[in-house]
XYZ file of C-alpha atoms in Angstrom:
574
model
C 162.710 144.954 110.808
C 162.010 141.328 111.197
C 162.273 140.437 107.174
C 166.166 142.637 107.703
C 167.187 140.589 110.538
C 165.962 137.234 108.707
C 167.997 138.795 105.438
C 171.352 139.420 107.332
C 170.907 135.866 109.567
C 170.547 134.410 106.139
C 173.319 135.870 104.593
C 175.634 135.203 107.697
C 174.898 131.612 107.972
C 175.820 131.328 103.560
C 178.931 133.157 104.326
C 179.550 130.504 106.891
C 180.370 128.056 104.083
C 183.335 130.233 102.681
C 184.829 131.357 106.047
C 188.176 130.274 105.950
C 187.252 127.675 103.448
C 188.324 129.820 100.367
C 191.666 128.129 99.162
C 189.748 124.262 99.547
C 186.481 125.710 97.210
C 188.851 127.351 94.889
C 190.706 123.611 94.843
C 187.752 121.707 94.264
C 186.340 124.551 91.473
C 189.569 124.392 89.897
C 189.156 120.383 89.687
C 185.800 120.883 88.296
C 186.723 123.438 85.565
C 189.749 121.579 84.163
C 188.198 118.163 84.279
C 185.283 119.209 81.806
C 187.572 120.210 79.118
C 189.805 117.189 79.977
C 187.204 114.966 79.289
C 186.539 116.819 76.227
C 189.924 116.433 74.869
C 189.749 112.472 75.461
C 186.415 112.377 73.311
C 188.083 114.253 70.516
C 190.903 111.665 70.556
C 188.837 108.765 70.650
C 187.268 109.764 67.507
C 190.467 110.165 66.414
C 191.261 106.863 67.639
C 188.253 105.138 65.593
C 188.951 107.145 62.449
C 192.685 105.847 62.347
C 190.960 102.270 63.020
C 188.317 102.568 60.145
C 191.559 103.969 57.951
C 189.866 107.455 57.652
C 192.576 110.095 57.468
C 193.247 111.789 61.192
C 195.261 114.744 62.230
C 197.990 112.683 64.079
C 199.469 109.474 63.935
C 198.357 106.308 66.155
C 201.169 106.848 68.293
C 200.330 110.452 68.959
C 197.311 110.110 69.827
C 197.607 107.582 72.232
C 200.709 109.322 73.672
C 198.259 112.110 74.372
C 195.430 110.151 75.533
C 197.762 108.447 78.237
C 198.773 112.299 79.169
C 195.218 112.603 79.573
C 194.416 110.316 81.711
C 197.088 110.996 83.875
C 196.500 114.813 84.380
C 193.033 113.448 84.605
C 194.446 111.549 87.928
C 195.971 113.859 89.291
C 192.898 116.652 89.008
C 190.429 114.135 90.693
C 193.418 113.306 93.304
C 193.139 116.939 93.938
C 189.032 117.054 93.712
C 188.616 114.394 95.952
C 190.661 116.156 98.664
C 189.796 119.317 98.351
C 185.863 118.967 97.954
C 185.574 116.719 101.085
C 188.037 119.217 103.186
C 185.575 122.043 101.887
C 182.126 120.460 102.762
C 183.445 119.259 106.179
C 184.663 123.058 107.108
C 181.215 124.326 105.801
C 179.195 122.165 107.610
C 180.546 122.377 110.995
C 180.521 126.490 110.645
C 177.415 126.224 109.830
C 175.895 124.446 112.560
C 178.397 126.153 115.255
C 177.419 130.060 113.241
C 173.900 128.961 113.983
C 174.391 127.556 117.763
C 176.153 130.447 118.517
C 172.979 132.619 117.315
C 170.687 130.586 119.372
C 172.493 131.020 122.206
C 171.686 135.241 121.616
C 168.324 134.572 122.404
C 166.520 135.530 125.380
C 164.987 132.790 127.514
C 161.373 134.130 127.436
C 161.436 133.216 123.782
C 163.129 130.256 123.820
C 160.558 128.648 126.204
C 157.954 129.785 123.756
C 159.933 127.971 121.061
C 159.905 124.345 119.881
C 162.734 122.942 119.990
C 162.428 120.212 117.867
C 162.826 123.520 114.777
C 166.550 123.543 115.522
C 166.841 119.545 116.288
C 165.390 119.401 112.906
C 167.675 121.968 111.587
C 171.181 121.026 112.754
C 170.607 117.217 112.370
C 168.540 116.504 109.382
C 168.106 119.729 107.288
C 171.960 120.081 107.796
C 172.170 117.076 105.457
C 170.545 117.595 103.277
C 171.891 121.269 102.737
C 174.717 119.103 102.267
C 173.976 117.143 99.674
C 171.587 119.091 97.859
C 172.988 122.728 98.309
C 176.947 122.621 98.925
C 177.360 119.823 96.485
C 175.806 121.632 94.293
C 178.359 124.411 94.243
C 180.358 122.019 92.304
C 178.218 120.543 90.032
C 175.858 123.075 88.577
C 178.940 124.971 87.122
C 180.649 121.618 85.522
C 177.293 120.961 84.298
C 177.061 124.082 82.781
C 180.414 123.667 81.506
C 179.951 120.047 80.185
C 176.659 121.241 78.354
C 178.176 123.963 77.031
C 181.857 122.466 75.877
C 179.985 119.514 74.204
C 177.784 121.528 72.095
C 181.032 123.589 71.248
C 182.700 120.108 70.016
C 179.381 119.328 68.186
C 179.202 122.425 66.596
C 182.981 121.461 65.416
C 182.395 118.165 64.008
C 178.701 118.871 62.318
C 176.273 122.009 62.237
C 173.554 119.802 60.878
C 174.164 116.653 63.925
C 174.273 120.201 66.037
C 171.011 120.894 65.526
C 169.591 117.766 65.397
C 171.415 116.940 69.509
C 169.680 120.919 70.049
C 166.297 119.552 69.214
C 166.250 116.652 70.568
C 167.803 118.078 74.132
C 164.489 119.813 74.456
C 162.389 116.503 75.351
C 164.667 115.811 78.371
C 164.830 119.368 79.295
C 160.720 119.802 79.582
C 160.681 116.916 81.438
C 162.876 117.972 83.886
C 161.852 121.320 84.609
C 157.794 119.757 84.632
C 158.569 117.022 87.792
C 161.613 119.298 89.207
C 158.909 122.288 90.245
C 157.574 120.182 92.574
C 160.616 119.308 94.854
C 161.430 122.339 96.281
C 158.098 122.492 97.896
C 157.877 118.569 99.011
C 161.738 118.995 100.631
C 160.223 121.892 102.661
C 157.488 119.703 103.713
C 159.646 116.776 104.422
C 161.255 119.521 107.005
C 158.139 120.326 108.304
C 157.292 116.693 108.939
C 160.978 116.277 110.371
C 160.031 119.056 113.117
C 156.617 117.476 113.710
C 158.150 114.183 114.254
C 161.220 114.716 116.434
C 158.905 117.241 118.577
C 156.764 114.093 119.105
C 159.492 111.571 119.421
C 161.058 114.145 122.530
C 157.355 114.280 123.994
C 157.487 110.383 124.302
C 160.612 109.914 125.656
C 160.240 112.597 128.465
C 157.161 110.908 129.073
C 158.317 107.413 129.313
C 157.806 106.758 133.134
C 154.508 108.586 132.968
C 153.120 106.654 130.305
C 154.219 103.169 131.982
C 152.399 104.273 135.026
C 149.490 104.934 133.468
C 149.578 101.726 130.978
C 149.425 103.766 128.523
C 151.925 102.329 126.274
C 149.511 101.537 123.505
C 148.429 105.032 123.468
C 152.051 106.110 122.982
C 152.726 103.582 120.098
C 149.645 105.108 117.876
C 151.053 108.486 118.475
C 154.590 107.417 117.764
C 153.043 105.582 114.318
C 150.718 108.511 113.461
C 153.886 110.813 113.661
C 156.160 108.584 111.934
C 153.756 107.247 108.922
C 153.485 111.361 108.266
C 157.180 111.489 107.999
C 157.727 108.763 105.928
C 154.987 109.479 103.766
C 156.001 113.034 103.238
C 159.429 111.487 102.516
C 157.850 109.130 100.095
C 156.505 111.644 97.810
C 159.381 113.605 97.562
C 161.396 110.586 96.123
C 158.448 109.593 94.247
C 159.137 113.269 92.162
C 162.928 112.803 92.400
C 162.551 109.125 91.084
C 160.512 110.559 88.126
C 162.308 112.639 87.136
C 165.594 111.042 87.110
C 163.333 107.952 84.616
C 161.762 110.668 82.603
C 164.867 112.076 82.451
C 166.514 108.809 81.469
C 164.377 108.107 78.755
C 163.668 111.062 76.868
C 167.504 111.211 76.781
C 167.462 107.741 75.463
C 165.106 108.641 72.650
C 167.007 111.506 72.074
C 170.151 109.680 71.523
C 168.618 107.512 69.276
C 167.404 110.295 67.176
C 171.115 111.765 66.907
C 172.683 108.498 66.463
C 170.110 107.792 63.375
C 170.620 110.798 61.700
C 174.317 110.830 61.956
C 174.757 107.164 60.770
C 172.632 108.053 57.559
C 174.726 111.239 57.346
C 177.869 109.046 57.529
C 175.823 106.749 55.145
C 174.734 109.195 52.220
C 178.654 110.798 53.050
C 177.983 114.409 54.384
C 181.467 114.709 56.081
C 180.542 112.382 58.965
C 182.913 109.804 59.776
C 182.455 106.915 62.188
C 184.430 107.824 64.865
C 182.099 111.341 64.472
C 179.275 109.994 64.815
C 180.518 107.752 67.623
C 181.930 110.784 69.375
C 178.956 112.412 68.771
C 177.022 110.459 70.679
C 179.433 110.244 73.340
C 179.125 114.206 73.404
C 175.300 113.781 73.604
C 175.521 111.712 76.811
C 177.763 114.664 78.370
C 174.931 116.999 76.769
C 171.746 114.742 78.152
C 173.736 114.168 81.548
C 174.369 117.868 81.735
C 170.587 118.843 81.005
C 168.930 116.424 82.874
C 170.594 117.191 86.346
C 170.429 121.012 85.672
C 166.657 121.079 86.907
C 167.202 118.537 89.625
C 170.331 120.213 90.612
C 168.410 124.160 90.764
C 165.312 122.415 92.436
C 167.648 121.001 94.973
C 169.345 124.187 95.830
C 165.688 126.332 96.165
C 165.010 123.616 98.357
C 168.088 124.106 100.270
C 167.821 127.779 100.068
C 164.351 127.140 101.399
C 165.450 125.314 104.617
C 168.230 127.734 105.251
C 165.815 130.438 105.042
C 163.123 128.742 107.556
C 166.356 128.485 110.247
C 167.113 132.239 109.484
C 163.447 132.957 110.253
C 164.111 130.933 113.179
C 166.916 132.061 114.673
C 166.261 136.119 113.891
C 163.161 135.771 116.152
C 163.630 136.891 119.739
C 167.488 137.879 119.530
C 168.533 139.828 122.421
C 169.097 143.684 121.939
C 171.597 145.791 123.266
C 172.191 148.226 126.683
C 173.815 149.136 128.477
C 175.679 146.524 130.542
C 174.210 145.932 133.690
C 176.242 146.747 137.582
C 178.363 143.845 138.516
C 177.035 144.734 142.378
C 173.532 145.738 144.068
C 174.413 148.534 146.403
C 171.221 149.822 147.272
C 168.148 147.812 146.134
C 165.580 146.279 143.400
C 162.542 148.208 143.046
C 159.487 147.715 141.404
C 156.971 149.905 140.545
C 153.349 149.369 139.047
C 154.544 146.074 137.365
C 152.233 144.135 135.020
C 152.401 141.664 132.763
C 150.794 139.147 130.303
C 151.779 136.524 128.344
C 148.703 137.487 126.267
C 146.989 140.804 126.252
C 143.276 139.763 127.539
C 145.158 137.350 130.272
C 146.937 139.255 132.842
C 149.485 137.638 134.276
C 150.709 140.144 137.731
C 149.175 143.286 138.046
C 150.207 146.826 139.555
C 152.827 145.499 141.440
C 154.958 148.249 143.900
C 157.617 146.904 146.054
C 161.490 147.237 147.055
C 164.040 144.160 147.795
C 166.891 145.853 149.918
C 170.317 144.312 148.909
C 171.977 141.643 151.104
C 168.142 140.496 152.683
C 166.255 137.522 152.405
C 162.583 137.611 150.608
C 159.810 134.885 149.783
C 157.735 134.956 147.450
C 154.372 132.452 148.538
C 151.019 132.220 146.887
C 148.774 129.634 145.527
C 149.912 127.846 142.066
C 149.124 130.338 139.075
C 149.089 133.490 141.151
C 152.068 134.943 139.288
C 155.230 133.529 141.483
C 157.281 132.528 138.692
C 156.276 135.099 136.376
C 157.780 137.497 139.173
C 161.106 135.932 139.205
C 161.004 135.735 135.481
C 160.488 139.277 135.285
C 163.393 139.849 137.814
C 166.034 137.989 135.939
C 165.137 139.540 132.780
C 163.320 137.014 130.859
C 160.771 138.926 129.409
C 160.961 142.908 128.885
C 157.891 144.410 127.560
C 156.569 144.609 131.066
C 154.507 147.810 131.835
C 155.736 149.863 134.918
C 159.142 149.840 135.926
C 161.524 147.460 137.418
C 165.092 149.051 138.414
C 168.505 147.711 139.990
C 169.698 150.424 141.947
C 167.610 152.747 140.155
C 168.451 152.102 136.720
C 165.674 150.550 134.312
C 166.106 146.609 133.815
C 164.610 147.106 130.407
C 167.533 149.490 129.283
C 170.741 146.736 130.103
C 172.218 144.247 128.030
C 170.614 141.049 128.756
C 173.359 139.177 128.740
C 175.383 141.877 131.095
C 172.210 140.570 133.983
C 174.242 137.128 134.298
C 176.634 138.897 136.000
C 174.175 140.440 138.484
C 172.013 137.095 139.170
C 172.214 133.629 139.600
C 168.892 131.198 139.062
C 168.620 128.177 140.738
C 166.305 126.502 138.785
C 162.962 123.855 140.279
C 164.384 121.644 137.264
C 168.107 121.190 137.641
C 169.958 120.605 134.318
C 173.464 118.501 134.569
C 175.226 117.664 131.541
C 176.514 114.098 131.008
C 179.906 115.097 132.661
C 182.102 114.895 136.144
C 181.051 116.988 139.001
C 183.223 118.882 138.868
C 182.398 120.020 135.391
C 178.733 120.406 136.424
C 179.938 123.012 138.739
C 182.394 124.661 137.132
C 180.227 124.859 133.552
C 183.657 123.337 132.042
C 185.325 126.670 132.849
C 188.341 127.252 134.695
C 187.841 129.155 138.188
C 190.721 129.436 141.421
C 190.571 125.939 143.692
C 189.721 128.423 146.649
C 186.680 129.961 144.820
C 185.838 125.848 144.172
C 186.195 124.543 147.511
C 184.281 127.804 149.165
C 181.485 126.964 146.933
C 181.603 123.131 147.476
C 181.137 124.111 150.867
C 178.628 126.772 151.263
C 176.584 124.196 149.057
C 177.280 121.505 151.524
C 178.712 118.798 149.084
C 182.065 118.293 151.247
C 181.253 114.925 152.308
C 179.194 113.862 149.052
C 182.377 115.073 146.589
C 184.403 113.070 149.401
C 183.160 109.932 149.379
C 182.227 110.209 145.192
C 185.022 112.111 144.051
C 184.906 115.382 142.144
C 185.323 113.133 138.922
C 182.081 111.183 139.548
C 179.869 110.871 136.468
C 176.531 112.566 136.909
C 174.872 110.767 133.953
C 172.252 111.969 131.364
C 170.572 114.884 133.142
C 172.304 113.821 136.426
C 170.297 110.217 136.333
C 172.736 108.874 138.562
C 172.500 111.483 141.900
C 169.417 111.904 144.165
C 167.237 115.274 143.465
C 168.921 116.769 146.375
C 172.379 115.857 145.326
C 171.442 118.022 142.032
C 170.173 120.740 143.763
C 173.403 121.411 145.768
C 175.406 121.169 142.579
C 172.810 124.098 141.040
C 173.690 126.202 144.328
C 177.245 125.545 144.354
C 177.165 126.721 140.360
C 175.498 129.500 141.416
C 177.860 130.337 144.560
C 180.904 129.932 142.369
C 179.531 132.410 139.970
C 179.936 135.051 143.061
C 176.477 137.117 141.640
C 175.060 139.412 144.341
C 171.687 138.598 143.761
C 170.924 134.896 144.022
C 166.901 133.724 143.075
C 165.350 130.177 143.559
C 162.238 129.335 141.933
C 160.481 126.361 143.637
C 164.058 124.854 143.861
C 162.852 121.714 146.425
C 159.600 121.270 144.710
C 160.381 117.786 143.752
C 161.951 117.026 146.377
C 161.184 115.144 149.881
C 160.685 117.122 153.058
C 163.850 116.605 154.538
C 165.768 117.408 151.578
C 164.139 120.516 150.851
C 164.502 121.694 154.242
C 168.256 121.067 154.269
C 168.573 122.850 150.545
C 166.575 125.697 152.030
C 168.534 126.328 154.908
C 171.475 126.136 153.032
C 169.939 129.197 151.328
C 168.486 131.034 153.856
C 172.868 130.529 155.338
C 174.090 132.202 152.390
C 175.769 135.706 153.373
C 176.514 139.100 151.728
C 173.705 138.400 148.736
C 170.061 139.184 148.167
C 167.874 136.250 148.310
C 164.954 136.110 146.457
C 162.820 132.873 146.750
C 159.356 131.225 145.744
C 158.287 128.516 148.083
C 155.205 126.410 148.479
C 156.212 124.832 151.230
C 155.484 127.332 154.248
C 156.686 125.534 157.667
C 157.429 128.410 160.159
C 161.030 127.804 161.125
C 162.107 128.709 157.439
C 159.584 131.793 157.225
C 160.918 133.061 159.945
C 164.320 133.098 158.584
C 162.693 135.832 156.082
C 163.680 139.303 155.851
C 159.963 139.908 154.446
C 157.246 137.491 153.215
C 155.208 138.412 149.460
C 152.072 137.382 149.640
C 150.480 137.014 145.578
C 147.228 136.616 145.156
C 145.728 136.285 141.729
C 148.984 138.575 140.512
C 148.362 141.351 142.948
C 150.804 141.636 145.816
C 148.063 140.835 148.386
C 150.403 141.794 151.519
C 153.930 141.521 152.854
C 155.700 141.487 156.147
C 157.518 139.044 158.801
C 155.861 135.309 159.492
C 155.044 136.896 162.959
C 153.483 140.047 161.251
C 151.306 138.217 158.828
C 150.040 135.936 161.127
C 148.913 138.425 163.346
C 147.422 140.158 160.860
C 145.447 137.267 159.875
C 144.538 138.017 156.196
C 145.656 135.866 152.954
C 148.420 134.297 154.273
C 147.329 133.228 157.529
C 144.720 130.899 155.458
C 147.437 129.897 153.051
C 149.692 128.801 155.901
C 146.479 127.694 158.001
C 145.275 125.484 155.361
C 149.264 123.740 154.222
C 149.352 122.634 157.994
């Protein structure tokens, strides 16, 4: 099932190149077809040229044939006016649906596999494979068939002018040809480990620069400059060796043409000597014809070796991209009438490791619930489960009594809202942070805005305030009312927070917490560390996890009395 998927991701993202882009690739085809014979044409009248010069009889008349040559050369303009429009337009449309075919595929996967991605794999594949699929595979398209053209058209001419020469050019094409195919086996494999080093490199290069202020606190800036060397001699040396090959073979390909040439150009002149039919302006022509030939032959290899090793890239983002893609449902209820319910729940991330364990409990819509446990008890794993992350739980997990497993993932969006610990804000206004650059009623905006409680901030910043790169220029509470009021103006009926004032200060988390815990008409479902009594007992019910068992539940005042797991846990953050 896997190799299918891989097989029809593949196939999509090659058709992507010829969607819509038909009548600019039959253009720039068309340029490529009539230009080989074109620049046949001029050879044959050169030689004609030459013959009238030496005063060998020709088949027209000086003027003729440079009338016709200059009719050449124009048609010749106006086919490479058309080729270098038309190929250009082509590659650009290719390219760009391309990389948008396969962005829009990676945004079909589910977020349990994503996180267990890289992403440096699809860094590496829309930035730096993408070019060279451009200039190794779509260029390609072009040239491979005018090389096989040109090869084929001068041999055609050869065979014209001299059978014997013919030969002789067929021969002698073989040294050139070897050569190629022995150095051009070798790049397809050394461009897929360029790739490979590409991934390794920008993975590392991310690392580093998420890291920056911890690795100035620590000093550890030397540290950081051997890994960033390490990572980017591997690159460079993997780069290295690739144009090492390509550089060899282009010289061997070079001069076993050369020698070639010679050969051909010996032979005819002592043809033309001893008088076998072979004029001057033949043999001239004939060696003109074996440059087309030697050109042809050496960049047929290089050309085929560079499209495997395009094909191979476009195959390793197929792989890619097929893994983890979302599966249909049924779409999921736009409203939770009755309740979430969860019954016998466990999970693991790997089978020996159990992650949450047996877990039986119901979250009645419109209340208010808190998750609390020590770090690694299962928490997040919960909520993951709950927002559909990950599906091959065990047990069952149901929204209003229908099997989360069985919707659409997608369809869940419109059921739940995540505030997330680590806000993401794009490099945009406010407003656009809020609104995820889509258009929504000013009353649905300005309810939000306030429920959130960013009235006064958008009034003294503006709604057209720049957040900066990953909202560098607000405050960590600032970012977390912007996440609320994203989620508010999304209007889902269940709304979950997973340690979403973590990182902040006391104050501030209170303040975003409360503004949650305010939130009418929607189920609330949040982890918390912090446990200070005023906010628990704004609870509906309190989960209590303990090493991924639901240890207990129940009201602050009902769990302190009770004086079991929680009582220590909230005994011991005092």
């Amino acid at each position: 099932m896997m190799t299918s998927d891989r097989n029809q991701t593949r196939k999509a993202l090659t058709r992507c190149f010829f969607r819509n882009n038909h009548a600019a690739a039959v253009l720039a085809m068309a340029a490529v077809v009539l230009n080989t014979p074109l620049n046949l044409l001029i050879s044959w009248q050169m030689q004609q040229l030459i013959d009238i010069a030496a005063g060998t009889p020709a088949a027209f008349s000086l003027a003729g044939i440079s009338a016709s040559l200059l009719l050449s050369f124009a048609l010749m303009g106006v086919i490479m006016a058309v080729g270098c429009y038309a190929r250009p337009l082509f590659i650009r449309r290719a390219v760009q649906q391309y990389r948008d075919y396969a962005f829009e595929e990676l945004t079909r996967k589910g977020t349990g596999t994503f996180h267990k991605e890289n992403t440096s794999t699809y860094l590496s594949a829309l930035t730096i494979d993408t070019v060279s699929i451009e200039t190794n595979y779509l260029t390609a398209l072009f040239t491979l068939p005018g090389s096989f053209l040109m090869l084929a058209g001068s041999f055609c001419l050869m065979l014209y002018y001299s059978l014997p020469l013919t030969l002789a050019a067929a021969a002698a094409s073989l040294l050139p040809l070897a050569a190629s195919l022995l150095a051009g086996r070798r790049l397809a494999v050394q461009e897929k480990k360029v790739s490979d080093q590409n991934e390794y490199f920008l993975a590392e290069l991310k690392d580093l620069l998420a890291g920056f202020p911890v690795i100035k606190s620590f000093k550890a800036q030397p540290e950081a400059i051997r890994l960033f060397v390490r990572c980017n001699a591997a690159s460079q040396k993997s780069k290295c060796s690739a144009n090492r090959t390509r550089s060899i073979l282009q010289n061997l390909c070079a001069a076993s043409g050369l020698l070639a040439l010679f050969f051909v150009f010996l032979l005819g002149a002592l043809l033309a000597i001893k008088g076998y039919g072979v004029t001057a302006g033949v043999v001239l022509v004939f060696v003109q014809l074996m440059e087309m030939a030697e050109s042809s032959i050496s960049q047929l290899p290089q050309i085929l070796a560079n499209k495997n090793a395009s094909n191979a890239l476009i195959d390793k983002l197929a792989s890619s991209l097929s893994a983890g893609q979302e599966q249909g449902g049924i779409p999921a209820p736009h409203t939770l009438r009755d309740s979430i319910t969860l019954e016998n729940v466990s999970f693991s991330y790997t089978p020996e490791e159990p992650v949450l364990k047996n877990i039986t409990y119901r979250f009645d819509a419109g209340k208010t619930y808190a998750i609390v446990g020590n770090s690694g008890c299962g928490k997040s794993t919960l909520l993951q489960l709950l927002q559909g992350s990950y599906m091959d739980y065990q047990g069952h997990i149901c929204y209003d009594g229908k099997e989360l497993c069985c919707f659409k993932p997608d369809s869940l969006y419109d059921l739940i809202s995540v505030i997330q610990q680590n806000v993401f804000l794009f490099n945009s206004s406010i407003q656009d942070n809020i609104t995820m650059f889509r258009e929504f009623p000013e009353e649905q905006k300005e309810r939000a805005v306030r429920q959130a409680g960013l009235e006064s901030f958008l009034a003294s910043k503006g709604a057209d305030y720049l957040c900066g790169e990953n909202g560098s220029s607000l405050s960590g509470g600032e970012r977390q009312r912007i996440s609320i009021a994203r989620c508010l103006l999304r209007s889902t009926p269940v709304l979950l927070a997973d340690e979403a004032t973590a990182a902040l200060d006391a104050a501030t988390a209170f303040e975003i917490t409360s503004a949650i815990l305010s939130l009418d008409g929607i189920t609330r479902i949040l982890v918390t560390h912090r446990l200070e009594e005023i906010l628990l007992r704004r609870f509906d019910d309190i989960l209590v996890v303990k090493d991924g068992r639901l240890a207990e539940h129940g009201t602050f005042d009902s769990l302190m009395k009770n004086k079991a797991y929680f009582y220590s846990l909230y005994t011991l953050s005092q």
